[in-house]
XYZ file of C-alpha atoms in Angstrom:
380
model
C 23.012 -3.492 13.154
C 22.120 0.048 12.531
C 24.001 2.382 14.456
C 21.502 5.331 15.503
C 22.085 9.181 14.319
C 25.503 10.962 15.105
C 24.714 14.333 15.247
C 27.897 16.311 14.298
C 28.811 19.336 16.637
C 26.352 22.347 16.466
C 24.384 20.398 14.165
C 21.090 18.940 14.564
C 19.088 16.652 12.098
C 15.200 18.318 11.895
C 12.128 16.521 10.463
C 9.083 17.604 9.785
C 5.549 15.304 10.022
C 2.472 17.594 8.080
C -0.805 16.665 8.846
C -2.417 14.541 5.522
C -5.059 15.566 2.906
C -8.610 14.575 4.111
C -9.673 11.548 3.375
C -6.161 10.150 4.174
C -6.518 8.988 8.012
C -3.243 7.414 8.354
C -0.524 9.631 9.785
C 3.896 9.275 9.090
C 4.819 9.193 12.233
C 3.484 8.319 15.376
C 4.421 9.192 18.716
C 6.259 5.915 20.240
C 8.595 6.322 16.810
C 8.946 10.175 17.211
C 10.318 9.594 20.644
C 12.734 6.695 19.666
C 14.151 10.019 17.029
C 13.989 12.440 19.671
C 16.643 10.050 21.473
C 18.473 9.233 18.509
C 19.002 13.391 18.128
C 16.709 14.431 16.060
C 14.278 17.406 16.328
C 10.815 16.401 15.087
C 8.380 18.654 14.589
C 4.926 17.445 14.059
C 1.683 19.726 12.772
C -0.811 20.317 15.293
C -3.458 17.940 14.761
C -1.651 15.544 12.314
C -2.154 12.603 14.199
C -5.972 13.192 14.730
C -7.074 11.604 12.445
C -5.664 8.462 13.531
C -6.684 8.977 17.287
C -3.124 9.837 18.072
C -3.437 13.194 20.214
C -0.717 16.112 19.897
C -0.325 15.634 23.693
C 0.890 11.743 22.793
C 3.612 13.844 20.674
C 4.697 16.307 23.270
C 5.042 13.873 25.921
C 7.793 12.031 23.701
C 9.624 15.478 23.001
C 8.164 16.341 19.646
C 7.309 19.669 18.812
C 4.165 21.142 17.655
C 4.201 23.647 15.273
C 1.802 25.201 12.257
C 2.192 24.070 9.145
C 4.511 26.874 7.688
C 7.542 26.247 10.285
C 7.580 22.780 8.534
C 9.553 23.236 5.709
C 12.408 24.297 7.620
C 13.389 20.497 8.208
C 15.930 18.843 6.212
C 13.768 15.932 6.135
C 10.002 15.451 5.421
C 8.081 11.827 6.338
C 4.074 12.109 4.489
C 2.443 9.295 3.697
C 0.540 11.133 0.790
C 2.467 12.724 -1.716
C 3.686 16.459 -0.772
C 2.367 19.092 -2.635
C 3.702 22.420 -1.578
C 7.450 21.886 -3.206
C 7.125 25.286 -3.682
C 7.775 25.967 0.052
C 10.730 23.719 0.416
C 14.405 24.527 0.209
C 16.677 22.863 -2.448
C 18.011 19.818 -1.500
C 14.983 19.149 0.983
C 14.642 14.954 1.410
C 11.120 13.801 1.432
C 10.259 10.453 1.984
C 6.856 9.012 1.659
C 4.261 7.117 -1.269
C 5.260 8.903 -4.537
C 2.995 7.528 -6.742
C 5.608 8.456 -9.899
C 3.377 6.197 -12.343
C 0.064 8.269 -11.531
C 1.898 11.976 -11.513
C 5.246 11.615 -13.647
C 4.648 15.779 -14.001
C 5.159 16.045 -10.279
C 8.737 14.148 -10.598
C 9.663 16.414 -12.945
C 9.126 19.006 -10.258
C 11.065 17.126 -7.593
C 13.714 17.274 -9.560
C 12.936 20.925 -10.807
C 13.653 21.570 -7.610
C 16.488 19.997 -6.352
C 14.740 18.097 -4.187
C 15.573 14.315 -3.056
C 12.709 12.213 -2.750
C 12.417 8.588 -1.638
C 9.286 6.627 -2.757
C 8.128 3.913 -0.448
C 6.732 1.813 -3.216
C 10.078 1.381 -4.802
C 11.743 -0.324 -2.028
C 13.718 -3.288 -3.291
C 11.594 -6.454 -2.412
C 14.835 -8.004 -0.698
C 15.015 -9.893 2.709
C 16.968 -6.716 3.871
C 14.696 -4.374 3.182
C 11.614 -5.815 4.495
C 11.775 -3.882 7.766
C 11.319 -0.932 5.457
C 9.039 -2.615 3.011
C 5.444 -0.397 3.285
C 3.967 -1.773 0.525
C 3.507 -4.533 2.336
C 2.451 -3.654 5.423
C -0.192 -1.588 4.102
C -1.665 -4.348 2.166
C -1.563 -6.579 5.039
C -4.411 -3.976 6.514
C -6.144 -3.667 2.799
C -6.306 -7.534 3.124
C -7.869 -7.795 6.243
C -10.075 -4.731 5.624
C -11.535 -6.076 2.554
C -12.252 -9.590 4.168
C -14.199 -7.274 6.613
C -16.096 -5.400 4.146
C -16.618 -8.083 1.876
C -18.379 -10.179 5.081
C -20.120 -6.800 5.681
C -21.482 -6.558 2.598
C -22.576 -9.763 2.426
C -26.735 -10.341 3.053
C -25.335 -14.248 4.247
C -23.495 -15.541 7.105
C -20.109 -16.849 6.733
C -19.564 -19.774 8.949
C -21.184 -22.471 9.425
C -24.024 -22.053 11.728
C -25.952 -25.424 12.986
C -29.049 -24.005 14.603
C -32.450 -24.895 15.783
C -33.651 -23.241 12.399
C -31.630 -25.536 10.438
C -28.231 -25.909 9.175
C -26.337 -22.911 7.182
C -23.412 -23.887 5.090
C -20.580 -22.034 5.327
C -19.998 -19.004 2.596
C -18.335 -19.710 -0.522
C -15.303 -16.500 -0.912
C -12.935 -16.602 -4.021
C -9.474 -14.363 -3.406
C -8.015 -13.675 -6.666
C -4.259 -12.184 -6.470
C -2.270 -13.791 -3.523
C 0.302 -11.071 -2.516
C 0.119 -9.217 1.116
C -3.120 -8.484 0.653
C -4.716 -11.779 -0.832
C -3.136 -13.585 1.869
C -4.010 -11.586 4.508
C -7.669 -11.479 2.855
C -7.588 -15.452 3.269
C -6.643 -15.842 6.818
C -9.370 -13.387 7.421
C -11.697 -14.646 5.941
C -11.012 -18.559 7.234
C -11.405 -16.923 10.323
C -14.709 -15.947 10.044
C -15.720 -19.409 8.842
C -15.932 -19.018 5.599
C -14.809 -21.949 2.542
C -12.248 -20.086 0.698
C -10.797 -20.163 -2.976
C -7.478 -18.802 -4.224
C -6.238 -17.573 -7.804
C -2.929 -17.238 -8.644
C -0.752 -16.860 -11.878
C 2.380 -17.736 -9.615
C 2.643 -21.414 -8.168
C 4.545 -19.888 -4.843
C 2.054 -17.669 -4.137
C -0.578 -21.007 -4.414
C 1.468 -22.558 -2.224
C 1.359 -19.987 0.023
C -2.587 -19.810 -0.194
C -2.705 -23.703 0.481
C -0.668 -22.967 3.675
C -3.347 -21.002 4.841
C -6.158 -23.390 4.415
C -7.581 -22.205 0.612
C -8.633 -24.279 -1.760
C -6.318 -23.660 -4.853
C -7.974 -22.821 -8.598
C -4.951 -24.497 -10.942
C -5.365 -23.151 -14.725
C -2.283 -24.227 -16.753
C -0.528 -20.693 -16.753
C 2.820 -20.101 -14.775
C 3.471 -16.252 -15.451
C 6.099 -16.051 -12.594
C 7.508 -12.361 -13.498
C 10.446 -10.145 -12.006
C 10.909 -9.545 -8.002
C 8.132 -11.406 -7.229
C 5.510 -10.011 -9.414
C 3.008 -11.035 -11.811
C 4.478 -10.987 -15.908
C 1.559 -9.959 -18.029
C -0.378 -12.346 -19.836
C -0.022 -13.408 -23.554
C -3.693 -13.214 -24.892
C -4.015 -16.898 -25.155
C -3.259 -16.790 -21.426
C -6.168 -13.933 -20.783
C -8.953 -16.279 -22.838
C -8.436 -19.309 -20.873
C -8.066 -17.364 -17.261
C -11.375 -15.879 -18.060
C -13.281 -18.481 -19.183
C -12.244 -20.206 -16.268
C -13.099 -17.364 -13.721
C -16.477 -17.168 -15.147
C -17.485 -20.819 -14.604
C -16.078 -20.339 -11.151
C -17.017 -17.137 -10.164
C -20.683 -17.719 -10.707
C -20.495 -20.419 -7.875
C -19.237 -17.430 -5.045
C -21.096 -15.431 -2.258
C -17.778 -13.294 -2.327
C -14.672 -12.321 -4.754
C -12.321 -10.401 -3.028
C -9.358 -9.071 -5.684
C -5.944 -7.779 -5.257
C -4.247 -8.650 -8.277
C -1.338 -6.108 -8.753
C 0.988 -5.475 -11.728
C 4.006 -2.904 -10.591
C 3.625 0.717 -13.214
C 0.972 -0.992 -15.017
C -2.690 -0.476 -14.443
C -4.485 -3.511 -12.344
C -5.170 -6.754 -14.737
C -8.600 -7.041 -15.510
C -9.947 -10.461 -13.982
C -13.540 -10.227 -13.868
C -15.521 -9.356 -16.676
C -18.965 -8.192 -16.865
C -19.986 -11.367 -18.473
C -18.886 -13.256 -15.124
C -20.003 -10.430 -12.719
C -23.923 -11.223 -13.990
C -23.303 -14.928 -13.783
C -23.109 -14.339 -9.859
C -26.184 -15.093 -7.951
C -28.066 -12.541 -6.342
C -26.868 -11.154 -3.034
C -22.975 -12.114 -4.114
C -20.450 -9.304 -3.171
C -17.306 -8.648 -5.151
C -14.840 -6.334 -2.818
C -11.725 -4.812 -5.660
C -9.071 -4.052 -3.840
C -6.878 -2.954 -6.668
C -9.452 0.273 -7.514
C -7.234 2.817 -7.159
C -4.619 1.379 -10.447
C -7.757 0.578 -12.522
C -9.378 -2.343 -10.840
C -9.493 -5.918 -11.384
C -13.204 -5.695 -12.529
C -14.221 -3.926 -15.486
C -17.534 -2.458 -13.605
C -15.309 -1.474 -10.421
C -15.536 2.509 -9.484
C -12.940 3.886 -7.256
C -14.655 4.808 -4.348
C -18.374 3.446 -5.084
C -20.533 0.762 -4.613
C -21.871 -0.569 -7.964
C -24.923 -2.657 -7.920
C -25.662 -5.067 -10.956
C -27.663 -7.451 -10.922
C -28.167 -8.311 -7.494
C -24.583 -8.340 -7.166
C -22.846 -5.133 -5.046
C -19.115 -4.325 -6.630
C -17.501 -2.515 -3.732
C -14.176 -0.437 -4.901
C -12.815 1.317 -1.568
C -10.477 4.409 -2.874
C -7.295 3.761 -0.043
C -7.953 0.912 2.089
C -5.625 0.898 4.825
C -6.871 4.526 6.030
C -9.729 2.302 7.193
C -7.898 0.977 9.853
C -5.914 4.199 10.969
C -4.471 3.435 14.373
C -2.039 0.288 13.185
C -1.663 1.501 9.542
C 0.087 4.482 10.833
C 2.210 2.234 13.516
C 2.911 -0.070 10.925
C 3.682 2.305 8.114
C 5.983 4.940 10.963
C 7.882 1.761 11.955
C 8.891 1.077 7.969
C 9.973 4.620 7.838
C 12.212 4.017 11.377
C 14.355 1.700 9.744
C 14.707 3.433 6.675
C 15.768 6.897 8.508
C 18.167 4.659 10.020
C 19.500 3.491 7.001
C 19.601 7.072 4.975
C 21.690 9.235 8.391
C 23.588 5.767 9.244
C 26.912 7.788 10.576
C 24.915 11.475 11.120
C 24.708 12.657 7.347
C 22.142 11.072 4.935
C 24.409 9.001 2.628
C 22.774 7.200 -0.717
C 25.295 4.237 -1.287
C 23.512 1.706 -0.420
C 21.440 -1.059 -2.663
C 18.020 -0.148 -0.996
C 18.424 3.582 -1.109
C 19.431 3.714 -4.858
C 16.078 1.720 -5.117
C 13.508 3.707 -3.480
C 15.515 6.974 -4.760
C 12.699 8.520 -7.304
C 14.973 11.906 -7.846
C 18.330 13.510 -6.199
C 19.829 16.484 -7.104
C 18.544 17.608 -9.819
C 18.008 14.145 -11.480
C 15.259 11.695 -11.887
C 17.268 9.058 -11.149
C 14.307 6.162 -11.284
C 15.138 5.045 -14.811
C 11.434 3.695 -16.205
C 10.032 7.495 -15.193
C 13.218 9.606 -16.652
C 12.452 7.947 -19.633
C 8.605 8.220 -19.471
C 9.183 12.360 -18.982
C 11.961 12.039 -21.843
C 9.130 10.639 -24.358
C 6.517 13.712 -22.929
């Protein structure tokens, strides 16, 4: 077990929780986890109105012993939870840790700058996906709200019902809904949509993750590929591969009143699973819900953050799903960071030995010590 904080005499450990960029809803911290910090010795300090946006009031934060402060007195903290990306590195002091979505793959100029700046910055996506980390494993628990978000919208969306419905009107079969990509969020997508009564599909290059979709009640789409890659992921497929997945998806796809994707490849843009082609073999009134928008998009007509219609057929590509759901994305995502402050000041003094640290580590002192982005910036 963790031992909490030891503050060392005269010393004591400050944070600092800014209030997000609008449209981001979700907040770092929330107040039940400030408190449990305020115990462990820390002073928080929180940004009047940060947790607004998430219906967490600044009187929530006070009442737990948090401090609220403007946005200036922040960067006095030796340690900065965001759930965004910080931009004003320009205001912090040298050696400053910030911990929080990095996004290193979208902004490798910006980790150049971290390090620039001497400034120590742990990236929540690069968590090691190991049974000790999972406490601390965001990625996850924000797709586990994208999943169940896009289930919503996708039933939303939809001009048909999704369960079964035996009425005095007649008798309406229960929606047809195709998940393709069964991590986090493609599971989470299925038990949602189940739930509403809807017949559901899942696509998968990896047979555990089928497995895991059959455990949930989906019906399983077999092709003959097994592209089982590294930590759990998806390997990219050989072209072969690519021709016979989407000849397949198009035969199948045409038969769906939904396709909700979340296919995911780690630093590389989303795989492209639905093509045009397949997208105008759908019947009228279908909905296709792309969960993967923001790294490209699994379809090719997706638009981050627009609704495309062709067709008949409504392509819905939400920019930063889990800031839908505000209240528990922000529990979920302040309780990840808990365990991870734990881990970093383990002792009183943040310390970076350990396996899941020298993961998530994007740059320290100086360095960009996450090895696929130093060399990306080398090659720039």
């Amino acid at each position: 077990m963790i031992s909490p904080p030891v503050c060392y005499p005269g010393s004591v450990p400050t944070l600092a929780v800014p209030k997000e960029p609008w449209p981001e809803r979700r907040v770092a911290l929330v107040p039940e986890i400030a408190g449990r910090l305020v115990q462990e010795g820390w002073e928080v300090l929180v940004e009047r109105g940060a947790g607004a946006a998430a219906f967490f009031q600044d009187a929530a934060y006070e009442a737990q012993g948090a401090r609220l402060v403007e946005r200036k007195e922040l960067w006095r903290a030796e340690l900065v939870l965001s759930v965004q990306p910080l931009q004003e590195l320009q205001d912090l002091a040298s050696g400053t840790i910030l911990i929080g979505f990095q996004y290193p793959y979208r902004a490798p100029e910006r980790v150049r700058e971290l390090a620039h700046r001497s400034l120590s910055a742990l990236a929540m996506e690069l968590i090691p996906r190991i049974t000790r980390a999972q406490p601390m494993d965001a990625l996850s628990s924000q797709a586990t709200v994208s999943g169940y978000v896009g289930a919503l919208w996708a039933a939303q969306a939809s001009p048909r019902f999704f369960p079964m419905l035996t009425t005095a009107a007649g008798t309406i079969r229960p929606a047809q809904v195709l998940v393709l990509g069964i991590g986090v969020a493609g599971l989470q997508a299925i038990a949602t949509v189940r739930r509403l009564g809807a017949t559901v599909w899942a696509y998968d290059v990896r047979a555990a993750a089928l497995e895991q979709a059959r455990s949930l009640g989906a019906r399983v789409l077999e092709l003959p590929i097994q592209a089982e890659g590294e930590g759990g992921y998806a390997r990219e497929l050989s072209e072969e591969e690519r021709q016979l997945q989407e000849a397949a998806l198009n035969e199948r796809v045409a038969q769906m009143d939904a396709v909700i994707t979340a296919a995911q490849v780690f630093g590389r843009p989303a795989p492209r699973l639905l093509s045009e082609e397949a997208v105008r073999k759908m019947r009228s009134g279908a909905v296709v819900v792309d969960l993967a928008a923001e790294s490209g998009g699994n379809c090719t007509l997706s638009r981050p953050g627009e609704v495309v219609e062709v067709g008949g057929v409504r392509i819905l590509a939400p920019a930063n799903p889990p800031a839908e759901l505000p209240l528990h994305a922000s529990e979920m995502y302040a309780r990840n960071l808990y365990h991870l402050i734990r881990l970093l000041y383990q002792g009183g003094q943040p310390h970076w030995d350990d396996e899941i640290l020298q993961g998530a580590l994007l740059t320290h002192q100086g360095t960009v010590t996450y090895e696929p982005i130093a060399r990306l910036l080398e090659r720039s």
